[in-house]
Coordinates of N, CA and C in Angstrom, one line a residue:
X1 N 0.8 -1.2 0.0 CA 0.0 0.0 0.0 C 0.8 1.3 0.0
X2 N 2.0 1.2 0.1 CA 2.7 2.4 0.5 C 4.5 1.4 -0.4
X3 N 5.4 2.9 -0.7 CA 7.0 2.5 -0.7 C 7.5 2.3 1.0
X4 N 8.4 1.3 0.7 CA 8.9 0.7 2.1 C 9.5 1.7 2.7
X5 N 9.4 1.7 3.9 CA 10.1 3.2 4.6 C 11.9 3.3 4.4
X6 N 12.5 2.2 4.0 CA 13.8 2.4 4.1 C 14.0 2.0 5.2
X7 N 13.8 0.9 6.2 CA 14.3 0.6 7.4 C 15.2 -0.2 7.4
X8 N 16.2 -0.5 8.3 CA 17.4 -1.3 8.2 C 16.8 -3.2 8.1
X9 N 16.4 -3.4 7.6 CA 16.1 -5.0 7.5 C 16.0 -5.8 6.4
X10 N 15.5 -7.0 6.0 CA 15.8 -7.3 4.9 C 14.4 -7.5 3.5
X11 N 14.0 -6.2 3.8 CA 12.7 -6.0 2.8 C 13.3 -5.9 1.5
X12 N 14.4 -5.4 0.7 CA 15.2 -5.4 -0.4 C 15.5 -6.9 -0.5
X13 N 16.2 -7.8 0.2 CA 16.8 -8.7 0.2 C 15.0 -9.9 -0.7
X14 N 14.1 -9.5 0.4 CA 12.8 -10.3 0.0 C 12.5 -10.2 -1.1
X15 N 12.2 -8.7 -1.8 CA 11.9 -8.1 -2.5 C 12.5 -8.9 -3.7
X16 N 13.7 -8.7 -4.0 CA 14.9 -9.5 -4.8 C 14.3 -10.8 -5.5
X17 N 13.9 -11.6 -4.2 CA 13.4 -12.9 -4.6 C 12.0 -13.0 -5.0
X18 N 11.4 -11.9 -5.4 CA 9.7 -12.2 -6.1 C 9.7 -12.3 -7.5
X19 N 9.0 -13.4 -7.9 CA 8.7 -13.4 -8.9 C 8.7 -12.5 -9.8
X20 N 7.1 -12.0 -9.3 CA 6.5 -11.0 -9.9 C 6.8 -9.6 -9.7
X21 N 6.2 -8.7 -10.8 CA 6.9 -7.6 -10.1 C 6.0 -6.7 -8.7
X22 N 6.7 -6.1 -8.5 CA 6.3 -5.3 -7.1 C 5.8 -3.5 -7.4
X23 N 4.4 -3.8 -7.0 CA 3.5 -2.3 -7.0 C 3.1 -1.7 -6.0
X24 N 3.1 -0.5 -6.4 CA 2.5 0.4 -5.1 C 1.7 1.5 -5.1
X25 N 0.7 1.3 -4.2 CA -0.3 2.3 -4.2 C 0.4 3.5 -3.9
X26 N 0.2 4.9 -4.7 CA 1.2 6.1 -4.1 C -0.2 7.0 -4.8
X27 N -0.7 7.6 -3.1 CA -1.7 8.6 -3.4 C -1.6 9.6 -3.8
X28 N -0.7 9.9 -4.1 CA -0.6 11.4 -4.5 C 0.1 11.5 -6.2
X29 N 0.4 10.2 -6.5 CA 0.4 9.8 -7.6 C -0.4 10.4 -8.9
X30 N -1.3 11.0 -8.5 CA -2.1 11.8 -9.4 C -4.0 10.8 -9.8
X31 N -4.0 10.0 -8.7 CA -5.0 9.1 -8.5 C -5.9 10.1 -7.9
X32 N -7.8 10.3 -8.5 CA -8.7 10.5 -8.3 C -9.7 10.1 -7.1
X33 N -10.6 10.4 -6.7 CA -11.7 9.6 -5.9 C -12.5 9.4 -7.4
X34 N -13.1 7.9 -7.2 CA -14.1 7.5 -7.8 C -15.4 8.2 -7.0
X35 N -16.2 8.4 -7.9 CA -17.9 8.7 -7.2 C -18.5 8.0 -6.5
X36 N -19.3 8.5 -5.3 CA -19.8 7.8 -4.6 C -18.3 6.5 -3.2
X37 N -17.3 7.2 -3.2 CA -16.6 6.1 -2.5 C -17.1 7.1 -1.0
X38 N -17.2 6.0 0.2 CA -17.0 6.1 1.6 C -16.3 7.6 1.8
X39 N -16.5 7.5 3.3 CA -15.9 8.8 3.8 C -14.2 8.7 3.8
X40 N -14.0 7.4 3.7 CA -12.4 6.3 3.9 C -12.1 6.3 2.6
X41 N -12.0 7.2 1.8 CA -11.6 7.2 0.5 C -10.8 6.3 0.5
X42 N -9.5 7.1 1.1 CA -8.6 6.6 0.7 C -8.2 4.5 0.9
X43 N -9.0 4.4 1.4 CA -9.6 2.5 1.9 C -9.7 2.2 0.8
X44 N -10.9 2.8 0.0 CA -11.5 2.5 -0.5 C -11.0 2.4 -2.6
X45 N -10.0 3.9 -2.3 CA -9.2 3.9 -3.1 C -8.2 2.8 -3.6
X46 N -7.5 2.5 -2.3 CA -6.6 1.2 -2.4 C -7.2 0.3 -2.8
X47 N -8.0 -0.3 -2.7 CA -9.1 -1.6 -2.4 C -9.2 -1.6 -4.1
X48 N -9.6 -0.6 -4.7 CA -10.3 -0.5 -6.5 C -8.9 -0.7 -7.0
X49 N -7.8 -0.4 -6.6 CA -6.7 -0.1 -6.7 C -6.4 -1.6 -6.9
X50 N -5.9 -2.0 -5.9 CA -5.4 -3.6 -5.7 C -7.2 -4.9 -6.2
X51 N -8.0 -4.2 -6.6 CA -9.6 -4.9 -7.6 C -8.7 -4.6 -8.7
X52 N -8.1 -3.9 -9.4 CA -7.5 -4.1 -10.9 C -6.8 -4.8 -11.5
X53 N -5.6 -4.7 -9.9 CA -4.3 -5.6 -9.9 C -4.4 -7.4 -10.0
X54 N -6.0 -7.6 -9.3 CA -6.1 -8.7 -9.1 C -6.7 -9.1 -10.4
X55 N -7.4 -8.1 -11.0 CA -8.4 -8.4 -12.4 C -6.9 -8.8 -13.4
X56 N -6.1 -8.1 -13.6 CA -5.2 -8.1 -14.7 C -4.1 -8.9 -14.5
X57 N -4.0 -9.5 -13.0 CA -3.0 -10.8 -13.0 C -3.3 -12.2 -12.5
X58 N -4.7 -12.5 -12.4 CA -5.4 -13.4 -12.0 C -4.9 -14.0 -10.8
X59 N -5.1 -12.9 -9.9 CA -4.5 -13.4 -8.6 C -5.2 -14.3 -8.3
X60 N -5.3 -15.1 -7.1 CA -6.7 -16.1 -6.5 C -6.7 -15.8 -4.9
X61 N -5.6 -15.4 -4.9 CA -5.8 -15.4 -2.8 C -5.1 -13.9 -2.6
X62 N -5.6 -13.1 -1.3 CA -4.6 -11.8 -1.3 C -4.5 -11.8 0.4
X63 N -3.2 -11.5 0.9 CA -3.1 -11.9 2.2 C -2.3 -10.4 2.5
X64 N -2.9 -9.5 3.9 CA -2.5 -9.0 4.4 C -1.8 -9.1 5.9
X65 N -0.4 -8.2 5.6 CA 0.2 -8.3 6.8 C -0.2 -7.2 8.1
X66 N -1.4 -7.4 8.7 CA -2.0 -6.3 9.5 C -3.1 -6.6 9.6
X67 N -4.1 -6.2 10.6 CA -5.5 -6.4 11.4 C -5.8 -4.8 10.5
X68 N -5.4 -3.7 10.3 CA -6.1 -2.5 10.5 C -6.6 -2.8 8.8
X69 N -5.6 -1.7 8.4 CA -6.0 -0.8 6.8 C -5.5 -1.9 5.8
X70 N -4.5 -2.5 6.2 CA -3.9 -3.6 5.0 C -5.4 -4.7 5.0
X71 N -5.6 -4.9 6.3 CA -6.9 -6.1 6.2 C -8.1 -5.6 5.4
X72 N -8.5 -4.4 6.1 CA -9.6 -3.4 5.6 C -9.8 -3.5 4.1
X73 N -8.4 -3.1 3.1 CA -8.3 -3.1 2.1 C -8.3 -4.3 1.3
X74 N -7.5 -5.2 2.1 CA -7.5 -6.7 1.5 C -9.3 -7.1 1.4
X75 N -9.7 -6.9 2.1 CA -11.2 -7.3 2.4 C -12.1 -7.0 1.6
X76 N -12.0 -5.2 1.3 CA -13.0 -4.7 0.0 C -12.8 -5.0 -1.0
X77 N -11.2 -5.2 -1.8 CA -10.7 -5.5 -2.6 C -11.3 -7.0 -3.4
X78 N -11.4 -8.2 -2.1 CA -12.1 -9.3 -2.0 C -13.0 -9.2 -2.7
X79 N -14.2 -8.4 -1.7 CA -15.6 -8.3 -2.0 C -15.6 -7.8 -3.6
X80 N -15.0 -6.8 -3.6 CA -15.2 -6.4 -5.5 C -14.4 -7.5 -6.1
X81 N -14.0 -8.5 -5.7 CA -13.7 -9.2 -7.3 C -14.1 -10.7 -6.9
X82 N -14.7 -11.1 -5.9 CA -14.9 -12.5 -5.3 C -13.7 -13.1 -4.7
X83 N -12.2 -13.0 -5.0 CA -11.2 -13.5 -4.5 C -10.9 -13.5 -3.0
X84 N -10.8 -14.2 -2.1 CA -10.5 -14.5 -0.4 C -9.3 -14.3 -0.1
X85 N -9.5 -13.4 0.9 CA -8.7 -13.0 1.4 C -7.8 -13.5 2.9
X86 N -6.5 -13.6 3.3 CA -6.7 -13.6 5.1 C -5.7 -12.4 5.5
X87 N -5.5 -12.8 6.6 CA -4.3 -11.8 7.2 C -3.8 -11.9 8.4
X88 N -2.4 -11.3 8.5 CA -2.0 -11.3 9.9 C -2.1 -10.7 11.1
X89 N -2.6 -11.1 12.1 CA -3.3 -10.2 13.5 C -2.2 -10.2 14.1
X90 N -1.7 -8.7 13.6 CA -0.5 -8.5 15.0 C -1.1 -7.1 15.7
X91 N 0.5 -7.0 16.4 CA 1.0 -5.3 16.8 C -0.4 -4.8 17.4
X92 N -1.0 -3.3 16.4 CA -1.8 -2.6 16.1 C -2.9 -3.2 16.3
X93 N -3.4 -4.1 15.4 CA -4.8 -4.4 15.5 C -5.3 -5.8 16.5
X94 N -4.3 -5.4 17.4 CA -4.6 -6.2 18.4 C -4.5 -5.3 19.8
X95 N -3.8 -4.2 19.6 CA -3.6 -3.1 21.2 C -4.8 -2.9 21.7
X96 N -4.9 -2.6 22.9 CA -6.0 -1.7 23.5 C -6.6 -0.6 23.1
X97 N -7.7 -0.8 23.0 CA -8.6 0.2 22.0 C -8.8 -0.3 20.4
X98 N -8.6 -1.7 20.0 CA -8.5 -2.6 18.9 C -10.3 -2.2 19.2
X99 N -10.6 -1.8 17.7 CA -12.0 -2.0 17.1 C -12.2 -3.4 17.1
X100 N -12.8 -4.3 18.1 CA -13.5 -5.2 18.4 C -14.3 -6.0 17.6
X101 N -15.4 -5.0 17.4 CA -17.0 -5.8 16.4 C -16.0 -5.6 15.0
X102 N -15.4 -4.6 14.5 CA -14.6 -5.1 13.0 C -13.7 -6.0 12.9
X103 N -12.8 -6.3 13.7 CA -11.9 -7.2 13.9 C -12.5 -8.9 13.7
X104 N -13.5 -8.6 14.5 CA -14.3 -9.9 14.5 C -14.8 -10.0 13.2
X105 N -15.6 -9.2 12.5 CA -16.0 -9.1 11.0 C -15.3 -9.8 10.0
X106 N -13.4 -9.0 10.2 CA -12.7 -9.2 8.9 C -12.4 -10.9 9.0
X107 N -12.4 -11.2 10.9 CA -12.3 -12.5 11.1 C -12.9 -13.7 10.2
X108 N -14.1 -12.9 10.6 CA -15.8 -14.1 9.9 C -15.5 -13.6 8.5
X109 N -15.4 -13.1 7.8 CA -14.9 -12.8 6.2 C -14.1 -13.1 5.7
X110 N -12.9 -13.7 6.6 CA -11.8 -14.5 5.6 C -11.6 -15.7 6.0
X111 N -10.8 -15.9 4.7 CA -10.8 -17.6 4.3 C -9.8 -18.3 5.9
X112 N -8.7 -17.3 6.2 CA -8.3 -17.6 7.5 C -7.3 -16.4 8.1
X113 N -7.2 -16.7 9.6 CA -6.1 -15.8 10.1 C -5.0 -16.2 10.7
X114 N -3.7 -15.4 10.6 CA -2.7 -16.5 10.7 C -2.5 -14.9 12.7
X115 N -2.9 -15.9 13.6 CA -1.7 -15.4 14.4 C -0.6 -15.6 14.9
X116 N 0.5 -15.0 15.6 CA 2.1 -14.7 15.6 C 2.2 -15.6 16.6
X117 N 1.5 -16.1 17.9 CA 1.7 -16.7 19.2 C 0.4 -17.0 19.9
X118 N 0.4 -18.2 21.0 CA -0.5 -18.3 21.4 C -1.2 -17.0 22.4
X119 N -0.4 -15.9 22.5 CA -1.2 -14.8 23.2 C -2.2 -13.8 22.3
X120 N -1.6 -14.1 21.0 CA -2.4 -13.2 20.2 C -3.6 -13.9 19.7
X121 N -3.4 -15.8 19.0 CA -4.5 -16.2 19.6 C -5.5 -16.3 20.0
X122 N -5.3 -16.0 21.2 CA -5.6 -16.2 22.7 C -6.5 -15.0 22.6
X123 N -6.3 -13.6 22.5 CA -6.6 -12.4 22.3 C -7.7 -12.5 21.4
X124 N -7.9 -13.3 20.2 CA -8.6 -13.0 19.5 C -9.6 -14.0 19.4
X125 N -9.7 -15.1 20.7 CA -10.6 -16.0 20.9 C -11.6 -15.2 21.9
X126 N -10.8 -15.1 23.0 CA -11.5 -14.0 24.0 C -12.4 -12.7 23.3
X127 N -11.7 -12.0 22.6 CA -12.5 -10.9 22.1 C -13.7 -11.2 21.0
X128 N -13.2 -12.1 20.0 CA -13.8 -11.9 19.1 C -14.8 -13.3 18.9
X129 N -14.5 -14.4 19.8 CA -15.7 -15.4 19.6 C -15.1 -17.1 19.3
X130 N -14.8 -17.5 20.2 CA -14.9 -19.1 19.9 C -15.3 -19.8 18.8
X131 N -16.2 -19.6 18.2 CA -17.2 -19.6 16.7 C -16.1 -19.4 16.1
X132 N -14.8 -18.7 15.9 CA -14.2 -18.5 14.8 C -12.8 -18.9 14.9
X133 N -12.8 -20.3 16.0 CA -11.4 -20.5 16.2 C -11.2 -21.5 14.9
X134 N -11.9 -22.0 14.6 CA -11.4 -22.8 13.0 C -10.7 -21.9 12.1
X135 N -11.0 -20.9 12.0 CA -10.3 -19.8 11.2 C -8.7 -19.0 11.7
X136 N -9.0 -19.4 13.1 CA -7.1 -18.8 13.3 C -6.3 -19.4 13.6
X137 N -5.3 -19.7 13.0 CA -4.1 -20.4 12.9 C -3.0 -19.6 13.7
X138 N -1.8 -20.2 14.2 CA -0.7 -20.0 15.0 C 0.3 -20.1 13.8
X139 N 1.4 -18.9 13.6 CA 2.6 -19.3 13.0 C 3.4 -18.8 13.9
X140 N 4.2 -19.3 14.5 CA 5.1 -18.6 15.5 C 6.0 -17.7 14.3
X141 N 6.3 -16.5 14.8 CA 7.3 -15.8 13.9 C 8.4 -15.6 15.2
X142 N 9.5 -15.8 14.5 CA 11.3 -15.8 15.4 C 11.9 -16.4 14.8
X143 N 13.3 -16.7 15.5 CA 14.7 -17.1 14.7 C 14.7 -18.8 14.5
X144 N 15.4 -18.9 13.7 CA 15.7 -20.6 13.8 C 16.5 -20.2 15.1
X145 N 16.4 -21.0 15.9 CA 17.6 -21.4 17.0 C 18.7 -22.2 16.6
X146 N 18.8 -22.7 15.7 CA 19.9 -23.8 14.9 C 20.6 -22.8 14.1
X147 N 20.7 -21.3 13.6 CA 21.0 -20.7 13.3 C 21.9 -20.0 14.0
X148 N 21.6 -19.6 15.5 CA 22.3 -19.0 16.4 C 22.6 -19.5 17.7
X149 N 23.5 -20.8 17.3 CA 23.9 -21.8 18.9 C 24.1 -20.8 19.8
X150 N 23.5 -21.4 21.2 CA 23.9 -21.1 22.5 C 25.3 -20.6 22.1
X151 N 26.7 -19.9 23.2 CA 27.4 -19.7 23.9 C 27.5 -19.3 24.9
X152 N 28.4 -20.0 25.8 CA 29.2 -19.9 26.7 C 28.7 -18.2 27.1
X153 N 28.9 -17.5 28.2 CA 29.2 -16.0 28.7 C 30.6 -16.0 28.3
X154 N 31.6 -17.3 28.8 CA 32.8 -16.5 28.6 C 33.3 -16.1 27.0
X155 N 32.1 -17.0 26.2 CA 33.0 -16.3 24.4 C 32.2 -15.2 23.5
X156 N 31.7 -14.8 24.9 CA 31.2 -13.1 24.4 C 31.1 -11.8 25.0
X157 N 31.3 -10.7 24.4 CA 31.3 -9.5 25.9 C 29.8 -9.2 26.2
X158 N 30.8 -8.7 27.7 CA 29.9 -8.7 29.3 C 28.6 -8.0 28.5
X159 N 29.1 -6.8 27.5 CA 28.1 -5.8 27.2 C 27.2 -6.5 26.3
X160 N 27.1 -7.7 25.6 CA 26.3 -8.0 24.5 C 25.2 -8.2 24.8
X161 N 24.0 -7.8 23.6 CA 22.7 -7.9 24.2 C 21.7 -8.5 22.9
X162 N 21.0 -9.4 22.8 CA 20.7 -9.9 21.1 C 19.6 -9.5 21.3
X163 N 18.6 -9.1 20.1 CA 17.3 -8.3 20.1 C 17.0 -8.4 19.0
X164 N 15.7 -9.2 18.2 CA 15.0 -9.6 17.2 C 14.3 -8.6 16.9
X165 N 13.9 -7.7 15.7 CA 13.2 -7.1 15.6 C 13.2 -5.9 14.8
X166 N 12.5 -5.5 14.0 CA 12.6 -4.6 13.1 C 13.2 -2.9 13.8
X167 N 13.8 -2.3 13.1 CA 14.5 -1.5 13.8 C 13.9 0.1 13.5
X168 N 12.9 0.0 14.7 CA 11.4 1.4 14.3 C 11.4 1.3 15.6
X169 N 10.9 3.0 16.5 CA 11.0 3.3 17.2 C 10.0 2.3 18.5
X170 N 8.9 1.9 17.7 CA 7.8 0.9 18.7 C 8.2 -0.6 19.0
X171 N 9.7 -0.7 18.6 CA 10.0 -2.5 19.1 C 10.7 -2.1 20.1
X172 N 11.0 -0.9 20.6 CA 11.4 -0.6 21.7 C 13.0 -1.0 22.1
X173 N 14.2 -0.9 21.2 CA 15.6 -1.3 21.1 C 15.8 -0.1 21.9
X174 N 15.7 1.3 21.5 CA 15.9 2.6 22.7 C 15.8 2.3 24.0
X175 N 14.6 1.9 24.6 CA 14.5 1.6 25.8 C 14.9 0.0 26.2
X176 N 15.8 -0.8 25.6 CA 16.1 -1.7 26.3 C 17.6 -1.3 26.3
X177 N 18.3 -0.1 25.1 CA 19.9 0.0 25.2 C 20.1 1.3 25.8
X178 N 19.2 2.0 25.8 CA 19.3 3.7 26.3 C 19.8 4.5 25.5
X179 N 19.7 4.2 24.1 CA 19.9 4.9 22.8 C 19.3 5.4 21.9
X180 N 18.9 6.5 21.3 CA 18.4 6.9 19.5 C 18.5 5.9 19.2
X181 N 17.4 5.6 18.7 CA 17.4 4.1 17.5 C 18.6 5.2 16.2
X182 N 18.0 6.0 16.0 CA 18.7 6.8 15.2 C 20.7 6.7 15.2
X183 N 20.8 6.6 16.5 CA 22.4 7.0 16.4 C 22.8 5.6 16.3
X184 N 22.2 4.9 16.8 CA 22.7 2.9 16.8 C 22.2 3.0 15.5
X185 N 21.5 3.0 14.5 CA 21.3 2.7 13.3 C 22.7 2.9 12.5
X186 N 23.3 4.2 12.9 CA 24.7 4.7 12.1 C 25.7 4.4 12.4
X187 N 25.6 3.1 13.3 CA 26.6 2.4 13.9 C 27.0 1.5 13.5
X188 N 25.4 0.7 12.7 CA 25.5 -1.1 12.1 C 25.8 -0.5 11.0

């Protein structure tokens, strides 16, 4: 829905390996409202947007990474062209103050939902309805462990600290090193 922010991780590296090529909705692109869209244009925009993409490359399935606007969009997008949708319930659309009755909606409207851990889950059995646990699946997201053997304390320094995670101010690296993500960024 957007160009990638430029964050230090390996979204180029991914990117690299697609097939197909890679598009992006850019609103200011010189794209219109169609007549008659929602007060959520811009939803709504994307949605007709990624209905073309799916008409002209005969997608079959469209999977969003997000509960909020990626789902939202994935969803109408669905509805205008019949293709099923799922997505991933993380972060955001699972915090406190998570729109509830919608969440549960995008739940009951897709083909499935993948969540991150049994707390998230767990989160979205509680909130959103028993009735819909056939629909959410567990993928644990983290490291191979067979990738990064244990060591010893003594064959590493006192100061080292390992931290999984995209490098944006809400995974919270600042507050676990007492640093600008900013100035540790110009470091790696």
């Amino acid at each position: 829905l957007g160009m990638p922010e430029g964050r230090i991780d390996d979204t180029a590296s991914a990117l690299a390996r697609l097939r197909s090529p890679v598009s992006y909705f850019l609103a200011d692109a010189g794209t219109t409202e169609a007549p008659g869209l929602a007060a959520n244009g811009m939803t709504s925009r994307q949605a007709h947007w990624a209905a073309k993409l799916i008409a002209d490359r005969g997608i079959e399935h469209l999977h969003a990474h997000g509960a909020t606007t990626a789902a939202d969009v994935a969803r109408e997008a669905g509805g205008l062209t019949g293709v099923g949708y799922s997505f991933t319930a993380h972060a955001d659309g699972l915090c406190e103050g998570a729109d509830v009755p919608s969440l549960r909606a995008k739940i009951r409207d897709a083909r499935f939902v993948v969540a991150l851990n049994n707390v998230d889950r767990g989160y979205l059995l509680r909130n959103c309805g028993i009735d819909l646990a056939d629909k959410l699946h567990r993928i644990p997201m983290g490291v191979n462990p067979k990738e990064f053997p244990f060591a010893s304390a003594e064959s590493h320094d006192s100061d080292s600290v390992l931290a999984v995670g995209p490098l944006v101010e809400k995974s919270g690296f600042a507050d676990l090193i007492g640093i600008e993500i900013a100035k540790w960024a110009k470091v790696i």
